[in-house]
Amino acid sequence: MFYIAGTGSALPEKVVSNDDLAQFLDTSDEWIYTRTGIHRRHVLTHERLDDLAILSAKRALEDAHTEGKDVDLILCATMRGDTYTPSLACTVAEAIGSHAPAFDLNAACVGVLYAMEIADSFIGTGKANTVLIVSAEAMSKLVDWTDRSTCVLFGDGSGAMVVKRGEGRLAGVLTSDPDTKSIRMPNIEGMNSPYNQIGQEKLAMYMDGGEVYKFAVNAMGHRIEEVCARANLSPADIDWYLPHQANVRIITASLKKYKIDKDKVLLNISECGNMSATSVMVLLDEYAKKGTFKKGDKLLFVAFGGGLTSGAVIINWNKE
Ligand code: UT7
């Protein structure tokens, strides 16, 4: 029911290399790169996440030749904005002069795919013609910078897309396989209530890397199969794969059995690390701006994340 009419992205200025991290952590470029495919990531310093979200949204609107007042719904995929309220989506709405309904959603790294499916439902039921989807993640504010097994994996950033009523989306599949232990990022605020009897959870992120790795390879493989079946396609019919950028080894392992030409699998993890929901958005914008996609190309988005969530969406690239 929708096609992608425009894309945008915005990354923090500061680039932190693996060697920079090795200055204060017991790690190395060799370990991080061979285990994950990451060399560098962007990290927030003087910028607010709000500012990045607004910038990427404005860039996507400009690319789609669309004004803020013409947007019917704003969805923002994030695990945590700068403020709980206003939501990041409302902050973007104010900045672009929109009065459309606006809300944040949290499906961890799969947030953008969830947002695409919500947009499809709003458009399909006649409630919207134009939807602005934004993702923005400040992972550097969620991780424990003393834990080398997690903090080296992530980066900050924002991306956006404008989707409009028309031919484009072919199929989507979303799931959750609830597992509340393998990845946890506890809420670290508001725990000073005098009535609180449960105390404070550990203040930082916890992740069982091995468990998440196994889940990810399985989930990405299954979602690809399911979404292709729904679209009546085979994995070989897909022109471009846009997988969540958590780890090159996960991406390679989950695609292995389909014998996909590796040139069809788009990557930016080496420069950006894992930006959670934002990863596929920045990837999309980067390759769209390079002119990689031709009209009619089939793009497959696939992601997994905390929750544990997973999903896949196939669209025809119909942008002029
Ligand atoms: O968006 C979803 C987010 N989560 C993920 O995508 C995570 C999925 N999991 C993974 O990508 C991988 O499991 C990791 C990259 C996190 C870890 O790779 P691994 O090959 O599974 O390594 P490991 O956890 O088995 O650790 C191997 C060793 C350990 O040392 P010992 O116990 O063998 O002595 C770790 O302590 O590597 C050590 N280690 C490090 N060494 C240098 C862990 N982190 C580091 C580090 N630098 N940064």
Coordinates of C-alpha atoms and ligand atoms in Angstrom, one line a residue:
M1 CA 0.0 0.0 0.0
F2 CA 3.0 2.4 0.2
Y3 CA 6.2 3.3 -1.6
I4 CA 9.3 5.0 -0.3
A5 CA 9.2 8.6 -1.5
G6 CA 12.2 10.0 0.2
T7 CA 15.0 9.2 2.7
G8 CA 17.4 11.1 5.0
S9 CA 19.9 10.5 7.7
A10 CA 22.1 12.4 10.2
L11 CA 25.0 11.1 12.2
P12 CA 26.9 12.7 15.1
E13 CA 30.2 14.5 14.1
K14 CA 32.4 12.6 16.5
V15 CA 33.9 9.3 15.0
V16 CA 35.4 6.9 17.5
S17 CA 37.7 4.2 16.1
N18 CA 38.5 0.8 17.7
D19 CA 41.9 2.1 18.5
D20 CA 40.4 5.1 20.4
L21 CA 38.4 2.5 22.5
A22 CA 41.6 0.6 23.1
Q23 CA 43.0 3.7 24.9
F24 CA 40.6 3.0 27.9
L25 CA 39.4 -0.6 27.4
D26 CA 41.2 -3.9 27.3
T27 CA 40.4 -4.4 23.6
S28 CA 41.9 -4.0 20.1
D29 CA 40.9 -3.2 16.5
E30 CA 41.9 -6.8 15.6
W31 CA 39.4 -8.3 18.2
I32 CA 36.5 -6.0 17.4
Y33 CA 36.9 -6.1 13.6
T34 CA 37.4 -9.9 13.2
R35 CA 34.5 -10.6 15.7
T36 CA 32.0 -8.1 14.3
G37 CA 33.2 -6.2 11.2
I38 CA 33.2 -2.9 13.0
H39 CA 36.0 -0.4 12.6
R40 CA 34.4 2.9 13.7
R41 CA 31.1 4.3 15.0
H42 CA 29.6 7.8 15.4
V43 CA 29.0 9.0 19.0
L44 CA 27.0 11.9 20.4
T45 CA 29.0 14.6 22.0
H46 CA 27.7 18.2 21.7
E47 CA 24.5 17.2 19.7
R48 CA 21.1 16.2 21.2
L49 CA 19.4 13.2 19.7
D50 CA 16.4 15.5 19.0
D51 CA 18.6 17.6 16.7
L52 CA 19.7 14.5 14.7
A53 CA 16.1 13.2 14.4
I54 CA 14.8 16.6 13.2
L55 CA 17.7 16.9 10.7
S56 CA 17.1 13.4 9.2
A57 CA 13.3 14.0 9.0
K58 CA 13.8 17.3 7.2
R59 CA 16.2 15.7 4.8
A60 CA 13.7 12.9 4.0
L61 CA 10.9 15.4 3.5
E62 CA 13.1 17.4 1.1
D63 CA 14.0 14.3 -0.8
A64 CA 10.3 13.4 -1.1
H65 CA 9.3 17.0 -2.1
T66 CA 6.9 17.0 0.8
E67 CA 6.1 19.6 3.4
G68 CA 5.6 18.9 7.1
K69 CA 2.0 20.0 6.9
D70 CA 1.2 17.3 4.4
V71 CA 2.3 14.4 6.7
D72 CA -0.6 12.5 8.2
L73 CA 1.3 10.4 10.7
I74 CA 4.7 10.6 12.4
L75 CA 6.3 7.4 13.8
C76 CA 9.6 7.4 15.6
A77 CA 11.4 4.2 16.4
T78 CA 13.6 4.6 19.4
M79 CA 14.6 2.9 22.6
R80 CA 14.8 6.2 24.4
G81 CA 14.6 9.8 23.2
D82 CA 16.1 12.8 25.0
T83 CA 12.8 13.1 26.9
Y84 CA 10.0 10.7 27.8
T85 CA 7.6 13.4 27.0
P86 CA 7.4 15.1 24.6
S87 CA 8.1 12.0 22.5
L88 CA 10.7 12.3 19.9
A89 CA 8.0 12.1 17.3
C90 CA 6.2 15.1 18.8
T91 CA 9.5 17.0 18.9
V92 CA 9.9 16.3 15.2
A93 CA 6.3 17.3 14.5
E94 CA 6.9 20.7 16.1
A95 CA 10.1 21.2 14.1
I96 CA 8.4 20.4 10.7
G97 CA 5.2 22.3 11.4
S98 CA 2.9 19.2 11.5
H99 CA -0.3 18.6 13.5
A100 CA -0.4 14.9 12.6
P101 CA -0.7 12.2 15.2
A102 CA 2.9 11.5 16.4
F103 CA 4.2 8.8 18.7
D104 CA 7.4 6.8 19.5
L105 CA 7.5 3.0 19.4
N106 CA 10.1 0.7 20.8
A107 CA 10.8 -2.6 19.2
A108 CA 14.5 -2.3 19.7
C109 CA 16.5 -2.9 16.5
V110 CA 13.4 -3.9 14.6
G111 CA 11.6 -0.6 15.3
V112 CA 11.7 0.7 11.7
L113 CA 10.2 -2.5 10.3
Y114 CA 7.4 -2.3 12.9
A115 CA 6.9 1.3 11.9
M116 CA 6.7 0.4 8.2
E117 CA 4.0 -2.1 9.0
I118 CA 2.0 0.4 11.1
A119 CA 2.3 2.9 8.3
D120 CA 1.0 0.3 5.9
S121 CA -2.0 -0.3 8.1
F122 CA -2.8 3.4 8.4
I123 CA -2.5 3.9 4.7
G124 CA -4.4 0.6 3.9
T125 CA -7.4 1.7 6.1
G126 CA -7.5 5.1 4.6
K127 CA -6.3 6.9 7.8
A128 CA -3.2 8.4 6.1
N129 CA -1.7 9.0 2.7
T130 CA 1.7 10.2 3.8
V131 CA 3.7 8.9 6.8
L132 CA 7.0 10.1 8.1
I133 CA 9.0 7.3 9.8
V134 CA 12.0 8.4 11.9
S135 CA 14.5 6.4 13.9
A136 CA 17.0 7.8 16.3
E137 CA 19.1 6.0 18.8
A138 CA 21.6 7.3 21.4
M139 CA 23.2 3.9 22.2
S140 CA 26.2 5.6 23.8
K141 CA 23.8 6.7 26.6
L142 CA 22.5 3.2 27.1
V143 CA 25.6 1.1 27.2
D144 CA 28.0 0.5 30.1
W145 CA 31.3 2.0 29.0
T146 CA 33.3 -0.2 31.3
D147 CA 31.9 -3.4 29.7
R148 CA 34.1 -4.2 26.7
S149 CA 31.8 -7.0 25.6
T150 CA 28.9 -4.6 24.8
C151 CA 30.0 -0.9 24.5
V152 CA 32.3 -1.6 21.5
L153 CA 29.4 -2.8 19.4
F154 CA 27.2 0.2 19.2
G155 CA 26.9 3.7 17.6
D156 CA 24.5 6.7 17.6
G157 CA 22.5 8.1 14.7
S158 CA 19.2 8.9 13.1
G159 CA 17.5 8.1 9.8
A160 CA 14.1 8.9 8.2
M161 CA 11.9 7.9 5.3
V162 CA 8.7 9.4 3.9
V163 CA 6.2 6.7 2.7
K164 CA 3.2 7.5 0.5
R165 CA 0.1 5.7 -0.7
G166 CA 0.9 3.7 -3.8
E167 CA 2.5 0.5 -5.2
G168 CA 5.7 -0.6 -3.4
R169 CA 5.4 -2.7 -0.2
L170 CA 5.0 -6.3 -1.2
A171 CA 5.0 -8.1 2.1
G172 CA 5.9 -7.9 5.8
V173 CA 6.3 -10.2 8.8
L174 CA 6.8 -9.2 12.4
T175 CA 7.3 -11.5 15.4
S176 CA 8.4 -11.6 19.0
D177 CA 10.0 -14.5 20.8
P178 CA 9.8 -13.2 24.3
D179 CA 13.1 -13.5 26.2
T180 CA 13.6 -10.9 28.8
K181 CA 17.0 -12.0 29.9
S182 CA 19.4 -12.1 26.9
I183 CA 19.4 -8.4 26.3
R184 CA 18.4 -5.9 29.1
M185 CA 18.8 -2.2 29.3
P186 CA 17.1 -1.2 32.5
N187 CA 15.4 2.2 32.9
I188 CA 17.8 4.1 35.1
E189 CA 15.6 7.0 36.2
G190 CA 12.8 7.6 38.6
M191 CA 13.8 5.1 41.2
N192 CA 13.8 7.5 44.2
S193 CA 10.1 6.9 45.1
P194 CA 9.9 6.5 48.9
Y195 CA 7.4 3.7 48.2
N196 CA 9.7 1.7 45.9
Q197 CA 10.2 -1.8 47.4
I198 CA 12.0 -3.5 44.6
G199 CA 15.2 -1.4 44.5
Q200 CA 17.2 -0.5 41.5
E201 CA 18.2 -2.9 38.7
K202 CA 21.8 -3.0 37.6
L203 CA 22.3 0.4 36.0
A204 CA 23.6 -0.6 32.7
M205 CA 23.1 -2.8 29.7
Y206 CA 23.5 -6.6 30.0
M207 CA 23.7 -8.9 27.0
D208 CA 24.4 -12.6 26.6
G209 CA 26.2 -12.2 23.3
G210 CA 26.3 -16.0 22.5
E211 CA 22.5 -16.5 23.1
V212 CA 21.6 -13.4 21.0
Y213 CA 23.9 -14.5 18.2
K214 CA 22.2 -17.9 17.9
F215 CA 18.7 -16.3 18.0
A216 CA 19.8 -13.7 15.4
V217 CA 21.0 -16.2 12.8
N218 CA 17.9 -18.3 13.2
A219 CA 15.4 -15.4 13.3
M220 CA 16.9 -13.6 10.3
G221 CA 16.9 -16.8 8.2
H222 CA 13.3 -17.6 9.1
R223 CA 12.0 -14.1 8.6
I224 CA 13.6 -14.0 5.1
E225 CA 11.9 -17.3 4.2
E226 CA 8.5 -16.2 5.5
V227 CA 8.4 -12.8 4.0
C228 CA 9.5 -14.2 0.6
A229 CA 6.8 -16.8 0.8
R230 CA 4.2 -14.1 1.5
A231 CA 5.4 -12.1 -1.5
N232 CA 5.5 -15.2 -3.7
L233 CA 9.2 -14.7 -4.3
S234 CA 12.3 -16.8 -3.6
P235 CA 15.3 -15.2 -1.8
A236 CA 17.2 -15.3 -5.2
D237 CA 14.5 -12.8 -6.6
I238 CA 15.6 -10.1 -4.2
D239 CA 17.8 -7.4 -5.7
W240 CA 19.1 -5.9 -2.4
Y241 CA 19.3 -7.1 1.2
L242 CA 19.3 -4.5 3.9
P243 CA 20.0 -6.5 7.1
H244 CA 20.2 -5.1 10.6
Q245 CA 23.9 -4.2 11.1
A246 CA 24.7 -6.0 14.4
N247 CA 27.5 -8.3 13.3
V248 CA 28.8 -9.2 9.8
R249 CA 29.2 -12.8 11.0
I250 CA 25.4 -12.9 11.9
I251 CA 24.5 -11.5 8.5
T252 CA 26.7 -14.0 6.6
A253 CA 25.5 -17.0 8.6
S254 CA 21.8 -16.1 8.3
L255 CA 22.0 -15.7 4.5
K256 CA 24.4 -18.6 3.9
K257 CA 21.8 -21.3 3.0
Y258 CA 20.2 -19.0 0.3
K259 CA 23.5 -18.6 -1.6
I260 CA 22.9 -14.9 -2.1
D261 CA 25.5 -13.1 -4.1
K262 CA 27.4 -11.1 -1.5
D263 CA 27.2 -7.9 -3.7
K264 CA 23.5 -7.8 -3.0
V265 CA 24.0 -7.6 0.7
L266 CA 24.4 -4.0 1.8
L267 CA 26.6 -3.1 4.7
N268 CA 27.8 0.0 6.6
I269 CA 28.6 -1.7 9.9
S270 CA 32.3 -1.1 9.5
E271 CA 31.8 2.7 9.7
C272 CA 28.7 3.0 12.0
G273 CA 28.6 -0.1 14.3
N274 CA 25.2 -1.2 15.5
M275 CA 22.8 1.8 15.7
S276 CA 19.8 -0.3 16.7
A277 CA 16.6 0.7 14.9
T278 CA 18.6 3.3 12.9
S279 CA 20.9 0.9 11.2
V280 CA 18.6 -0.1 8.3
M281 CA 17.5 3.5 7.8
V282 CA 21.0 4.9 7.5
L283 CA 21.9 2.0 5.2
L284 CA 18.8 2.7 3.0
D285 CA 19.6 6.5 2.8
E286 CA 23.3 5.9 2.0
Y287 CA 22.6 3.5 -0.9
A288 CA 19.6 5.4 -2.2
K289 CA 21.8 8.6 -2.4
K290 CA 24.5 6.6 -4.2
G291 CA 21.9 5.7 -6.9
T292 CA 22.3 2.0 -6.1
F293 CA 18.5 1.2 -6.5
K294 CA 16.8 1.2 -9.8
K295 CA 13.0 1.5 -10.3
G296 CA 11.4 -1.9 -9.8
D297 CA 14.3 -3.3 -7.7
K298 CA 13.1 -5.5 -4.8
L299 CA 14.6 -4.5 -1.4
L300 CA 14.4 -6.8 1.6
F301 CA 14.8 -5.4 5.1
V302 CA 15.4 -7.9 7.8
A303 CA 16.2 -7.3 11.5
F304 CA 16.3 -8.8 15.0
G305 CA 16.6 -7.1 18.4
G306 CA 16.0 -6.9 22.1
G307 CA 12.7 -8.3 23.3
L308 CA 13.5 -10.5 21.4
T309 CA 11.9 -9.1 18.3
S310 CA 12.4 -9.8 14.6
G311 CA 10.9 -9.0 11.3
A312 CA 11.3 -8.6 7.5
V313 CA 9.7 -6.3 4.9
I314 CA 10.0 -6.4 1.1
I315 CA 9.3 -3.4 -1.0
N316 CA 9.6 -2.5 -4.7
W317 CA 11.8 0.6 -5.1
N318 CA 9.4 2.9 -7.0
K319 CA 10.9 6.2 -6.2
E320 CA 11.4 8.4 -9.3
Ligands
UT7_1 O1 21.2 -5.5 18.0 C1 21.3 -6.7 18.8 C2 22.6 -6.6 19.6 N1 23.3 -7.8 20.0 C3 24.1 -8.5 19.1 O2 24.0 -8.5 17.9 C4 25.1 -9.5 19.8 C5 25.2 -10.8 19.1 N2 26.4 -11.4 19.5 C6 27.6 -11.1 19.0 O3 27.7 -10.4 18.0 C7 28.9 -11.8 19.5 O4 28.5 -12.8 20.4 C8 29.8 -10.9 20.2 C9 30.5 -9.9 19.2 C10 29.1 -10.0 21.2 C11 31.0 -11.6 20.9 O5 31.6 -12.5 20.0 P1 32.1 -14.0 20.4 O6 32.8 -14.5 19.3 O7 30.8 -14.6 20.8 O8 33.0 -13.7 21.7 P2 32.8 -14.2 23.2 O9 31.7 -13.5 23.8 O10 32.7 -15.7 23.1 O11 34.1 -13.8 23.9 C12 35.4 -14.4 23.5 C13 36.4 -13.7 24.4 C14 36.1 -13.7 25.9 O12 37.3 -14.0 26.6 P3 37.5 -15.5 27.2 O13 36.4 -15.7 28.1 O14 37.5 -16.4 26.0 O15 38.9 -15.3 27.8 C15 35.7 -12.3 26.1 O16 36.0 -11.9 27.5 O17 36.6 -12.4 24.0 C16 36.6 -11.5 25.2 N3 36.1 -10.2 24.8 C17 36.9 -9.3 24.3 N4 38.2 -9.2 24.1 C18 38.7 -8.1 23.5 C19 34.8 -9.8 24.9 N5 34.7 -8.5 24.4 C20 36.0 -8.2 24.1 C21 36.6 -7.0 23.5 N6 37.9 -7.0 23.3 N7 35.8 -5.9 23.2

